[in-house]
Coordinates of C-alpha atoms in Angstrom, one line a residue:
X1 CA -176.0 -94.1 -106.4
X2 CA -175.7 -96.9 -103.6
X3 CA -173.7 -94.3 -101.5
X4 CA -171.9 -95.1 -98.4
X5 CA -172.2 -93.2 -95.2
X6 CA -170.0 -90.1 -95.3
X7 CA -167.2 -90.2 -92.9
X8 CA -167.0 -87.6 -90.0
X9 CA -163.2 -87.3 -90.4
X10 CA -161.2 -86.6 -93.4
X11 CA -159.7 -90.0 -94.2
X12 CA -158.6 -91.8 -97.4
X13 CA -161.6 -93.7 -98.6
X14 CA -162.6 -96.3 -101.3
X15 CA -165.9 -97.7 -102.3
X16 CA -165.3 -100.9 -100.3
X17 CA -167.8 -99.4 -97.9
X18 CA -170.3 -98.6 -100.6
X19 CA -173.9 -100.2 -100.6
X20 CA -173.0 -101.9 -103.8
X21 CA -170.5 -104.1 -102.0
X22 CA -171.9 -107.5 -101.3
X23 CA -169.9 -107.7 -97.9
X24 CA -171.7 -104.7 -96.5
X25 CA -174.2 -105.6 -93.8
X26 CA -175.9 -102.1 -93.6
X27 CA -178.1 -102.5 -96.7
X28 CA -179.7 -99.1 -96.6
X29 CA -179.7 -96.0 -98.8
X30 CA -181.1 -92.7 -98.0
X31 CA -184.9 -92.3 -98.5
X32 CA -186.1 -91.4 -101.8
X33 CA -186.8 -87.8 -102.4
X34 CA -189.5 -86.3 -104.8
X35 CA -187.0 -83.9 -106.4
X36 CA -183.9 -84.9 -108.5
X37 CA -183.4 -87.5 -111.1
X38 CA -183.0 -90.6 -108.9
X39 CA -185.9 -92.9 -108.8
X40 CA -186.2 -96.1 -106.5
X41 CA -188.2 -99.1 -107.8
X42 CA -188.8 -102.2 -105.8
X43 CA -189.7 -104.2 -109.0
X44 CA -191.3 -103.5 -112.4
X45 CA -192.9 -106.9 -113.1
X46 CA -196.1 -107.7 -114.9
X47 CA -197.1 -104.0 -115.1
X48 CA -200.8 -103.3 -116.5
X49 CA -201.3 -100.8 -119.2
X50 CA -202.6 -98.0 -116.8
X51 CA -199.7 -98.6 -114.6
X52 CA -197.2 -98.4 -117.3
X53 CA -198.6 -95.1 -118.4
X54 CA -198.0 -93.7 -114.9
X55 CA -194.6 -95.1 -114.8
X56 CA -193.9 -93.2 -118.2
X57 CA -195.0 -90.1 -116.8
X58 CA -192.9 -90.6 -113.8
X59 CA -189.8 -91.2 -116.0
X60 CA -190.6 -88.2 -118.0
X61 CA -190.4 -86.1 -114.8
X62 CA -187.1 -87.7 -113.7
X63 CA -185.7 -87.1 -117.2
X64 CA -186.7 -83.4 -116.9
X65 CA -185.1 -83.1 -113.4
X66 CA -181.8 -84.4 -114.7
X67 CA -181.9 -82.3 -118.1
X68 CA -182.3 -85.7 -120.1
X69 CA -180.7 -88.2 -117.7
X70 CA -182.2 -90.3 -114.9
X71 CA -180.9 -92.9 -112.6
X72 CA -183.1 -95.9 -111.6
X73 CA -182.3 -98.0 -108.5
X74 CA -184.1 -101.4 -109.2
X75 CA -184.6 -103.6 -106.2
X76 CA -184.7 -100.7 -103.7
X77 CA -187.7 -99.7 -101.6
X78 CA -188.9 -96.1 -101.3
X79 CA -187.4 -96.0 -97.8
X80 CA -184.0 -96.9 -99.1
X81 CA -183.7 -100.5 -98.1
X82 CA -181.9 -102.9 -100.5
X83 CA -184.4 -105.7 -100.9
X84 CA -183.1 -107.0 -104.1
X85 CA -184.8 -109.2 -106.9
X86 CA -184.1 -112.6 -108.3
X87 CA -182.4 -112.7 -111.6
X88 CA -185.7 -113.4 -113.4
X89 CA -187.6 -110.5 -111.8
X90 CA -184.6 -108.1 -112.3
X91 CA -184.5 -108.9 -115.9
X92 CA -188.3 -108.4 -116.2
X93 CA -187.9 -105.1 -114.4
X94 CA -185.2 -103.9 -116.7
X95 CA -187.2 -104.9 -119.8
X96 CA -190.1 -102.9 -118.4
X97 CA -187.8 -99.9 -118.0
X98 CA -186.6 -100.2 -121.5
X99 CA -190.3 -100.2 -122.7
X100 CA -190.8 -97.0 -120.7
X101 CA -187.6 -95.5 -122.3
X102 CA -188.8 -96.3 -125.8
X103 CA -192.1 -94.4 -125.2
X104 CA -189.9 -91.3 -124.4
X105 CA -187.1 -91.8 -127.0
X106 CA -184.6 -92.6 -124.3
X107 CA -182.0 -95.3 -124.0
X108 CA -181.6 -97.7 -121.0
X109 CA -178.2 -99.1 -120.0
X110 CA -177.3 -101.1 -116.8
X111 CA -174.4 -99.4 -115.0
X112 CA -173.9 -102.1 -112.4
X113 CA -175.4 -105.0 -110.4
X114 CA -174.7 -106.4 -107.0
X115 CA -175.8 -109.3 -104.9
X116 CA -177.4 -108.1 -101.6
X117 CA -178.1 -111.5 -99.9
X118 CA -175.5 -113.8 -98.2
X119 CA -173.5 -116.2 -100.2
X120 CA -175.6 -119.3 -99.1
X121 CA -178.9 -117.8 -100.0
X122 CA -180.7 -119.5 -102.9
X123 CA -181.6 -117.8 -105.1
X124 CA -179.5 -114.9 -104.8
X125 CA -181.2 -111.4 -104.8
X126 CA -179.8 -108.4 -106.7
X127 CA -180.1 -104.9 -107.0
X128 CA -179.2 -102.8 -110.2
X129 CA -178.4 -99.2 -111.1
X130 CA -179.7 -98.2 -114.4
X131 CA -178.9 -95.1 -116.4
X132 CA -181.8 -93.7 -118.6
X133 CA -180.7 -91.1 -121.2
X134 CA -182.8 -89.3 -123.6
X135 CA -181.8 -89.9 -127.3
X136 CA -180.7 -87.2 -129.5
X137 CA -183.8 -86.0 -131.5
X138 CA -182.2 -82.8 -132.8
X139 CA -178.7 -81.3 -132.7
X140 CA -179.8 -78.5 -130.4
X141 CA -180.9 -80.9 -127.6
X142 CA -177.7 -82.4 -126.3
X143 CA -177.1 -82.2 -122.7
X144 CA -174.0 -80.0 -121.9
X145 CA -171.7 -80.2 -118.8
X146 CA -169.1 -77.7 -118.4
X147 CA -165.9 -78.6 -116.7
X148 CA -163.1 -76.2 -115.9
X149 CA -159.6 -77.7 -116.0
X150 CA -157.6 -76.0 -113.3
X151 CA -154.1 -76.6 -111.8
X152 CA -150.5 -75.3 -111.8
X153 CA -148.3 -75.1 -114.7
X154 CA -146.6 -78.3 -116.1
X155 CA -149.2 -80.4 -114.4
X156 CA -150.3 -81.9 -117.9
X157 CA -153.7 -80.2 -118.2
X158 CA -153.5 -79.7 -122.0
X159 CA -151.8 -83.0 -122.5
X160 CA -154.7 -84.9 -120.6
X161 CA -157.3 -83.0 -122.6
X162 CA -155.6 -84.0 -125.9
X163 CA -155.5 -87.7 -124.9
X164 CA -159.3 -87.4 -123.9
X165 CA -160.4 -85.6 -127.1
X166 CA -158.3 -87.5 -129.7
X167 CA -158.1 -90.8 -127.9
X168 CA -154.4 -91.0 -128.6
X169 CA -151.7 -91.5 -126.0
X170 CA -149.0 -88.9 -125.5
X171 CA -145.4 -89.5 -126.3
X172 CA -144.0 -88.2 -123.1
X173 CA -142.9 -84.9 -124.7
X174 CA -146.3 -83.1 -125.1
X175 CA -147.4 -84.5 -128.4
X176 CA -151.1 -84.8 -127.4
X177 CA -151.4 -81.2 -126.5
X178 CA -150.3 -79.8 -129.9
X179 CA -153.8 -79.9 -131.1
X180 CA -155.2 -77.8 -128.3
X181 CA -152.7 -74.9 -128.1
X182 CA -153.9 -71.8 -129.8
X183 CA -150.8 -69.6 -130.1
X184 CA -147.3 -69.9 -131.4
X185 CA -145.8 -68.9 -128.0
X186 CA -147.9 -71.5 -126.3
X187 CA -146.4 -74.2 -128.5
X188 CA -143.0 -73.0 -127.8
X189 CA -143.2 -72.7 -124.0
X190 CA -145.8 -75.5 -123.6
X191 CA -147.9 -73.1 -121.3
X192 CA -151.5 -72.1 -121.9
X193 CA -152.0 -68.3 -121.9
X194 CA -155.6 -68.2 -122.9
X195 CA -158.9 -70.2 -122.2
X196 CA -159.5 -72.9 -124.8
X197 CA -162.5 -75.0 -125.4
X198 CA -162.6 -78.8 -126.1
X199 CA -165.5 -81.2 -126.2
X200 CA -166.0 -84.9 -125.6
X201 CA -169.3 -86.5 -126.6
X202 CA -171.3 -89.5 -125.5
X203 CA -174.0 -91.4 -127.4
X204 CA -177.1 -92.7 -125.5
X205 CA -175.3 -95.9 -124.9
X206 CA -172.3 -94.2 -123.1
X207 CA -169.8 -94.7 -125.9
X208 CA -167.3 -91.9 -126.2
X209 CA -167.4 -89.7 -129.4
X210 CA -164.3 -87.8 -130.2
X211 CA -161.9 -87.2 -133.2
X212 CA -160.8 -90.9 -133.0
X213 CA -164.4 -92.1 -133.8
X214 CA -165.4 -93.1 -137.3
X215 CA -166.2 -90.1 -139.8
X216 CA -165.8 -87.5 -136.9
X217 CA -163.6 -84.6 -137.9
X218 CA -165.4 -81.5 -136.6
X219 CA -167.3 -80.3 -133.5
X220 CA -170.6 -80.2 -135.4
X221 CA -170.1 -84.0 -136.3
X222 CA -169.5 -84.9 -132.6
X223 CA -172.7 -82.8 -131.6
X224 CA -174.8 -84.5 -134.3
X225 CA -173.9 -88.0 -132.9
X226 CA -173.9 -87.2 -129.1
X227 CA -176.7 -87.0 -126.6
X228 CA -174.3 -85.6 -124.0
X229 CA -171.4 -83.2 -124.4
X230 CA -168.6 -82.5 -122.0
X231 CA -167.2 -79.0 -122.6
X232 CA -163.7 -78.6 -121.2
X233 CA -162.4 -75.1 -120.3
X234 CA -158.7 -75.3 -120.3
X235 CA -157.4 -72.7 -117.9
X236 CA -154.1 -71.2 -117.5
X237 CA -151.7 -72.6 -114.9
X238 CA -148.8 -70.1 -114.9
X239 CA -149.0 -67.3 -112.1
X240 CA -148.5 -64.7 -115.0
X241 CA -151.9 -65.6 -116.4
X242 CA -153.9 -65.9 -113.1
X243 CA -156.3 -63.1 -114.2
X244 CA -157.3 -65.0 -117.3
X245 CA -158.0 -68.2 -115.1
X246 CA -160.1 -66.2 -112.6
X247 CA -162.2 -64.6 -115.4
X248 CA -162.8 -68.2 -116.7
X249 CA -163.9 -69.5 -113.3
X250 CA -166.2 -66.7 -112.7
X251 CA -167.3 -65.7 -116.3
X252 CA -167.7 -69.2 -118.1
X253 CA -169.9 -70.6 -115.2
X254 CA -168.5 -74.2 -115.1
X255 CA -170.6 -77.0 -113.7
X256 CA -167.5 -78.7 -112.2
X257 CA -163.8 -78.1 -111.8
X258 CA -161.2 -80.6 -112.3
X259 CA -158.0 -79.9 -110.4
X260 CA -154.9 -81.5 -112.2
X261 CA -151.9 -82.3 -110.1
X262 CA -148.7 -83.7 -111.4
X263 CA -147.6 -86.8 -109.2
X264 CA -144.0 -85.8 -109.4
X265 CA -144.3 -82.2 -108.5
X266 CA -146.5 -82.0 -105.4
X267 CA -149.2 -79.4 -104.9
X268 CA -148.2 -76.0 -106.0
X269 CA -149.5 -72.8 -104.6
X270 CA -151.3 -72.0 -107.7
X271 CA -153.2 -75.3 -107.5
X272 CA -154.1 -74.6 -103.9
X273 CA -155.4 -71.1 -104.8
X274 CA -157.5 -72.6 -107.6
X275 CA -159.0 -75.2 -105.3
X276 CA -159.9 -72.6 -102.7
X277 CA -161.6 -70.3 -105.2
X278 CA -163.5 -73.1 -106.8
X279 CA -164.8 -74.4 -103.3
X280 CA -165.6 -70.8 -102.3
X281 CA -167.5 -70.4 -105.6
X282 CA -169.4 -73.6 -104.7
X283 CA -168.2 -75.4 -107.8
X284 CA -167.8 -79.1 -107.3
X285 CA -164.1 -80.3 -107.7
X286 CA -162.6 -83.5 -108.4
X287 CA -159.0 -84.3 -108.8
X288 CA -156.9 -85.9 -111.4
X289 CA -153.3 -86.9 -110.6
X290 CA -151.2 -87.3 -113.8
X291 CA -147.8 -88.6 -114.7
X292 CA -148.0 -91.6 -112.3
X293 CA -145.9 -93.4 -114.8
X294 CA -142.7 -91.3 -114.1
X295 CA -143.3 -90.5 -110.4
X296 CA -141.5 -92.6 -107.8
X297 CA -143.3 -94.2 -105.0
X298 CA -142.1 -91.6 -102.5
X299 CA -143.0 -88.7 -104.9
X300 CA -146.5 -90.0 -105.2
X301 CA -146.8 -90.5 -101.6
X302 CA -145.9 -87.0 -100.8
X303 CA -148.2 -85.6 -103.5
X304 CA -151.2 -87.6 -102.1
X305 CA -150.3 -86.7 -98.5
X306 CA -150.2 -83.0 -99.4
X307 CA -153.6 -83.4 -100.9
X308 CA -155.0 -85.1 -97.8
X309 CA -153.6 -82.1 -95.7
X310 CA -155.1 -79.6 -98.0
X311 CA -158.6 -81.4 -97.8
X312 CA -158.5 -81.1 -94.1
X313 CA -158.0 -77.3 -94.2
X314 CA -160.7 -75.0 -93.0
X315 CA -163.3 -74.2 -95.5
X316 CA -162.8 -77.3 -97.6
X317 CA -163.1 -80.4 -95.3
X318 CA -163.8 -83.0 -98.0
X319 CA -163.3 -86.8 -98.0
X320 CA -161.1 -88.1 -100.7
X321 CA -162.2 -91.0 -102.7
X322 CA -159.5 -92.7 -104.8
X323 CA -161.0 -94.3 -107.7
X324 CA -159.8 -97.8 -108.3
X325 CA -162.7 -99.6 -109.8
X326 CA -165.9 -99.1 -111.7
X327 CA -168.0 -99.1 -108.5
X328 CA -165.8 -96.4 -107.5
X329 CA -166.7 -94.5 -110.5
X330 CA -170.4 -94.7 -109.9
X331 CA -170.2 -93.8 -106.3
X332 CA -168.1 -90.7 -107.0
X333 CA -170.1 -89.6 -110.1
X334 CA -173.6 -89.9 -108.3
X335 CA -172.6 -88.8 -104.7
X336 CA -169.9 -86.1 -104.7
X337 CA -172.2 -83.1 -105.8
X338 CA -174.3 -83.3 -102.8
X339 CA -171.7 -84.7 -100.3
X340 CA -168.3 -84.1 -99.0
X341 CA -166.5 -86.5 -101.4
X342 CA -163.7 -85.4 -103.7
X343 CA -163.0 -88.2 -106.2
X344 CA -159.2 -88.6 -107.1
X345 CA -158.1 -90.3 -110.2
X346 CA -154.4 -91.6 -110.7
X347 CA -153.8 -91.4 -114.3
X348 CA -151.1 -91.3 -117.0
X349 CA -151.3 -89.8 -120.4
X350 CA -148.5 -91.9 -121.8
X351 CA -149.5 -95.4 -120.6
X352 CA -153.3 -94.7 -120.5
X353 CA -153.5 -96.1 -117.0
X354 CA -156.8 -95.6 -115.3
X355 CA -158.1 -93.5 -118.2
X356 CA -161.2 -95.6 -118.9
X357 CA -162.2 -94.8 -115.3
X358 CA -162.0 -91.1 -116.0
X359 CA -163.9 -91.4 -119.2
X360 CA -166.7 -93.3 -117.5
X361 CA -166.8 -90.8 -114.7
X362 CA -167.5 -88.0 -117.5
X363 CA -170.3 -90.2 -119.0
X364 CA -172.1 -90.5 -115.6
X365 CA -171.5 -87.0 -114.5
X366 CA -174.8 -85.2 -113.9
X367 CA -175.7 -81.8 -115.0
X368 CA -175.5 -79.5 -112.1
X369 CA -179.1 -78.7 -111.1
X370 CA -180.4 -75.1 -111.4
X371 CA -182.9 -73.9 -108.7
X372 CA -186.3 -72.8 -110.0
X373 CA -185.3 -73.7 -113.5
X374 CA -188.9 -73.8 -114.9
X375 CA -189.5 -70.2 -113.7
X376 CA -186.1 -69.1 -114.9
X377 CA -187.0 -70.1 -118.4
X378 CA -190.1 -67.9 -118.4
X379 CA -188.1 -64.7 -117.3
X380 CA -186.9 -61.9 -119.4
X381 CA -183.8 -62.8 -121.5
X382 CA -180.5 -62.1 -119.8
X383 CA -177.4 -63.1 -121.9
X384 CA -173.9 -62.2 -120.8
X385 CA -170.9 -62.0 -123.3
X386 CA -167.8 -64.0 -122.5
X387 CA -166.2 -64.0 -125.9
X388 CA -166.2 -61.7 -128.9
X389 CA -165.4 -63.0 -132.5
X390 CA -165.3 -61.4 -135.9
X391 CA -166.5 -64.0 -138.4
X392 CA -166.4 -63.2 -142.2
X393 CA -169.8 -63.0 -143.8
X394 CA -171.4 -63.0 -140.4
X395 CA -170.2 -59.7 -138.8
X396 CA -170.2 -59.4 -135.1
X397 CA -170.5 -62.7 -133.2
X398 CA -170.6 -63.0 -129.5
X399 CA -170.3 -66.0 -127.2
X400 CA -171.7 -66.4 -123.8
X401 CA -174.3 -68.0 -121.4
X402 CA -177.9 -67.4 -121.4
X403 CA -178.7 -66.9 -117.6
X404 CA -182.5 -66.4 -118.0
X405 CA -185.3 -66.6 -120.5
X406 CA -185.4 -68.2 -124.0
X407 CA -184.3 -67.0 -127.4
X408 CA -186.0 -68.6 -130.4
X409 CA -185.6 -68.1 -134.2
X410 CA -189.0 -68.8 -135.3
X411 CA -191.7 -67.3 -137.5
X412 CA -194.2 -68.6 -134.9
X413 CA -192.9 -66.4 -132.2
X414 CA -192.2 -63.1 -133.9
X415 CA -195.2 -61.5 -132.5
X416 CA -194.8 -63.1 -129.1
X417 CA -191.1 -63.6 -128.5
X418 CA -191.3 -64.9 -125.0
X419 CA -194.2 -67.3 -125.6
X420 CA -194.2 -71.0 -127.0
X421 CA -196.6 -71.7 -129.9
X422 CA -200.1 -72.6 -129.1
X423 CA -200.3 -76.1 -127.9
X424 CA -196.5 -76.4 -127.1
X425 CA -195.7 -76.3 -123.4
X426 CA -192.3 -75.2 -121.9
X427 CA -191.2 -78.7 -121.3
X428 CA -192.2 -79.8 -124.9
X429 CA -190.3 -77.0 -126.7
X430 CA -187.1 -79.2 -126.9
X431 CA -189.1 -81.6 -128.9
X432 CA -190.2 -79.4 -131.7
X433 CA -188.0 -78.2 -134.6
X434 CA -189.0 -74.8 -135.6
X435 CA -188.3 -73.2 -139.1
X436 CA -185.2 -70.9 -138.9
X437 CA -185.6 -67.2 -139.3
X438 CA -184.3 -64.2 -137.7
X439 CA -186.3 -63.2 -134.5
X440 CA -188.2 -59.9 -135.0
X441 CA -187.6 -59.0 -131.3
X442 CA -185.4 -56.1 -130.6
X443 CA -182.7 -56.6 -128.1
X444 CA -180.3 -54.0 -126.4
X445 CA -176.5 -54.6 -126.0
X446 CA -174.6 -52.9 -123.4
X447 CA -173.5 -50.9 -121.5
X448 CA -170.9 -49.0 -123.3
X449 CA -170.1 -45.8 -121.4
X450 CA -173.7 -46.1 -120.0
X451 CA -175.3 -46.5 -123.4
X452 CA -177.2 -49.6 -125.0
X453 CA -177.5 -50.2 -128.6
X454 CA -180.5 -52.0 -130.3
X455 CA -179.6 -55.2 -132.0
X456 CA -181.2 -58.1 -133.8
X457 CA -180.1 -61.8 -133.3
X458 CA -179.9 -63.3 -136.8
X459 CA -178.4 -66.8 -135.9
X460 CA -177.7 -69.0 -133.0
X461 CA -175.0 -71.6 -132.8
X462 CA -174.2 -74.2 -130.0
X463 CA -170.8 -75.7 -130.3
X464 CA -170.8 -74.5 -133.9
X465 CA -174.1 -76.3 -134.7
X466 CA -177.0 -74.0 -135.9
X467 CA -179.9 -74.3 -133.6
X468 CA -183.4 -72.6 -133.4
X469 CA -183.6 -72.2 -129.7
X470 CA -181.3 -71.6 -126.7
X471 CA -182.8 -71.8 -123.1
X472 CA -181.5 -70.5 -119.8
X473 CA -178.4 -72.3 -118.5
X474 CA -177.1 -72.9 -122.0
X475 CA -174.0 -71.5 -123.6
X476 CA -174.5 -70.4 -127.2
X477 CA -173.0 -67.9 -129.8
X478 CA -175.1 -65.2 -131.3
X479 CA -174.6 -63.4 -134.6
X480 CA -176.0 -59.9 -134.1
X481 CA -176.8 -57.0 -136.3
X482 CA -176.9 -53.3 -135.0
X483 CA -180.3 -51.8 -135.8
X484 CA -179.1 -48.2 -135.5
X485 CA -176.3 -46.8 -137.6
X486 CA -175.7 -44.2 -135.1
X487 CA -174.5 -46.7 -132.6
X488 CA -171.6 -47.9 -134.9
X489 CA -171.0 -44.3 -136.2
X490 CA -170.5 -43.3 -132.4
X491 CA -167.9 -46.0 -131.9
X492 CA -169.9 -48.3 -129.8
X493 CA -167.5 -50.9 -128.3
X494 CA -168.2 -54.7 -128.0
X495 CA -166.6 -56.0 -124.8
X496 CA -166.7 -58.9 -122.5
X497 CA -169.2 -58.6 -119.5
X498 CA -171.8 -56.7 -121.6
X499 CA -175.4 -58.0 -121.6
X500 CA -178.1 -58.7 -124.3
X501 CA -181.4 -57.8 -122.8
X502 CA -184.9 -57.2 -124.0
X503 CA -185.0 -53.8 -122.4
X504 CA -182.5 -51.0 -121.5
X505 CA -181.0 -51.5 -118.2
X506 CA -179.5 -48.9 -115.8
X507 CA -175.8 -49.4 -115.2
X508 CA -174.4 -48.6 -111.8
X509 CA -171.2 -47.2 -110.5
X510 CA -171.4 -48.5 -106.9
X511 CA -172.4 -51.8 -105.4
X512 CA -172.3 -53.5 -102.0
X513 CA -170.9 -56.9 -101.4
X514 CA -170.5 -59.4 -98.6
X515 CA -166.8 -60.6 -98.6
X516 CA -164.9 -63.5 -97.0
X517 CA -161.2 -62.7 -96.8
X518 CA -159.0 -65.6 -98.0
X519 CA -155.8 -63.7 -97.8
X520 CA -154.7 -60.1 -97.2
X521 CA -151.2 -58.9 -96.0
X522 CA -152.9 -55.5 -95.0
X523 CA -156.4 -54.8 -93.8
X524 CA -159.1 -53.9 -96.5
X525 CA -159.7 -50.2 -95.9
X526 CA -161.4 -47.1 -97.6
X527 CA -159.7 -46.2 -100.8
X528 CA -158.0 -49.6 -101.4
X529 CA -157.8 -50.4 -105.2
X530 CA -158.5 -53.9 -106.4
X531 CA -159.9 -55.8 -109.4
X532 CA -163.2 -57.4 -109.2
X533 CA -164.6 -60.4 -111.2
X534 CA -168.5 -60.7 -111.4
X535 CA -169.2 -63.3 -113.9
X536 CA -167.7 -61.9 -117.2
X537 CA -167.2 -58.3 -115.7
X538 CA -163.7 -57.6 -114.8
X539 CA -162.8 -54.1 -113.9
X540 CA -160.7 -51.9 -111.5
X541 CA -162.7 -50.9 -108.3
X542 CA -162.2 -48.6 -105.2
X543 CA -163.3 -49.4 -101.7
X544 CA -165.8 -46.6 -100.7
X545 CA -166.9 -48.1 -97.3
X546 CA -166.1 -51.0 -95.2
X547 CA -168.1 -52.8 -92.2
X548 CA -166.9 -55.7 -90.1
X549 CA -163.4 -57.2 -90.0
X550 CA -161.2 -60.0 -91.5
X551 CA -162.3 -62.6 -89.0
X552 CA -166.0 -62.3 -90.0
X553 CA -168.1 -61.5 -93.2
X554 CA -167.2 -58.1 -94.4
X555 CA -169.7 -55.7 -96.0
X556 CA -167.9 -53.6 -98.5
X557 CA -169.1 -50.8 -100.9
X558 CA -167.1 -50.7 -104.2
X559 CA -167.1 -48.2 -107.0
X560 CA -166.0 -48.9 -110.6
X561 CA -163.1 -46.9 -111.7
X562 CA -163.6 -47.1 -115.5
X563 CA -167.2 -47.3 -116.4
X564 CA -170.6 -48.3 -115.0
X565 CA -171.7 -51.9 -115.3
X566 CA -174.9 -53.9 -115.0
X567 CA -174.6 -55.8 -111.7
X568 CA -177.4 -58.1 -110.2
X569 CA -177.7 -58.8 -106.6
X570 CA -176.9 -62.4 -105.7
X571 CA -174.0 -62.7 -108.1
X572 CA -170.8 -64.4 -106.9
X573 CA -167.6 -62.3 -107.1
X574 CA -163.8 -62.6 -106.6
X575 CA -161.6 -59.7 -105.5
X576 CA -157.9 -59.5 -106.0
X577 CA -155.7 -56.6 -105.1
X578 CA -152.3 -55.4 -103.9
X579 CA -150.7 -57.1 -100.9
X580 CA -151.9 -60.5 -102.5
X581 CA -155.5 -59.6 -101.5
X582 CA -157.9 -62.5 -102.2
X583 CA -161.6 -62.3 -101.5
X584 CA -164.7 -64.1 -102.5
X585 CA -168.4 -63.3 -101.8
X586 CA -171.5 -62.1 -103.4
X587 CA -173.3 -58.9 -104.5
X588 CA -176.0 -58.0 -102.1
X589 CA -177.3 -54.5 -103.4
X590 CA -176.6 -51.9 -106.0
X591 CA -176.7 -48.1 -105.4
X592 CA -179.2 -46.5 -107.4
X593 CA -178.1 -43.1 -106.3
X594 CA -174.9 -43.4 -108.4
X595 CA -176.6 -44.7 -111.7
X596 CA -174.8 -43.3 -114.6
X597 CA -172.8 -40.8 -112.4
X598 CA -169.2 -40.0 -113.4
X599 CA -166.3 -41.0 -111.4

């Protein structure tokens, strides 16, 4: 935490102005807020038993708000004043916090300490920032943060991921990326043409867990020993595969986007487009500049200058923070989600320069908060398919994200699939290990040409680990069995963008969206054809009606051209069309008059 005041102008910044710097005279932070996973504590010294119980309850709340992570600012008043503590009181406060963590099976680690008094003051008074992370109690309970890797071709995206996930420096000729590429033509060309998934784990102490760790060879082993998992979604950089990248940004629902820029290549148009779309979709972005070992000083200066100009552009307006120390890492990780900061890392995959700062940043990166999460878990199941697999012995397997509700494989819940067992609250579900058994609830998969097929979920996996429960906001794979042979006999098609629901929904042909035009060589008019991306749905559409103009928010009615889809109001969308048409917006309504109508 300990964030500095945000600059009103877009200028290059470092954390020398942060509240953690001992030379800063403005020793204040924003007042503590009731929501979120950040807690201010002036001191935790000589706490009586009843007070300790209250503090444990408070820590439990902060951990729940942070999906298993909480940040404690010790020596800070509720109003944000950095009062500080003597070394003895600080040690006693941290010891009390560790005792609280033990009661909740959470690990406590000091991120950093700073002196907040003048050099001549005796004794010196310090403040500390402490990370509390729940320990892994079951393989299904790790915290997952999804990061989309975006940027232009030849920027070093796959190479950087290879270094992070295998902890082995590149040889300068792409050796590190060979373990990530999925197709032969990708190996030959060095260009990613599909979305690949890679993971990096962290234990409760913040130690990285990857393929270079002892006795780690598979994803399951990484998940078994990690309390936090960073899932990297390696996107395509070549313009030829832009549709695949757009599908990934909209359908895979990343928490963050990491923009990779080659220090020797400037900022290409593809990277500018990726940044604009990510910002428009309200995905927090940070920047990693690679290849600083081969870039000349003039090339690096031009690249950074182009980034600064880009950050000043309308609609972006961000304050770049160049990460040069561990203090910069903490400031950027805790502050850039809710502020105008964009962290910038200068790295080399060959020499490993500044790579520890990037790894530490991923360790501290918080889970992107979901509004009204508790009520979202209690809603009906809504699972959207992102990927389709055929697994020998398992039949049809689908991968995607659960947007609402909860799916449990438990005998306890067969009669009440949407309710937890007696005596187990929603917040305590993650602490219980339930016997594995196929759920007796019937779900409906579709739409396919307007029809839904009854299915049963026979197993659930998260990152290739079998689990008993998956909750809203989590990505998982389901093995499904069709309950009606007539569905398969009629040629029911599994495809991306379909839903698994506890009821039969009504697909629609037409929907209304509010759009912001990013680029259009010709005005958006009636009968214009385009391609729309709504989460995992990607389909050609035709404009039926238009209100407004390109200088303001346009209200556009679209009609699907291939088949009806399930579309929910409030969903973000991206539209691309002829004439380099690029639009972003959200669905505001669907037309019930055209439900299941033909074209």
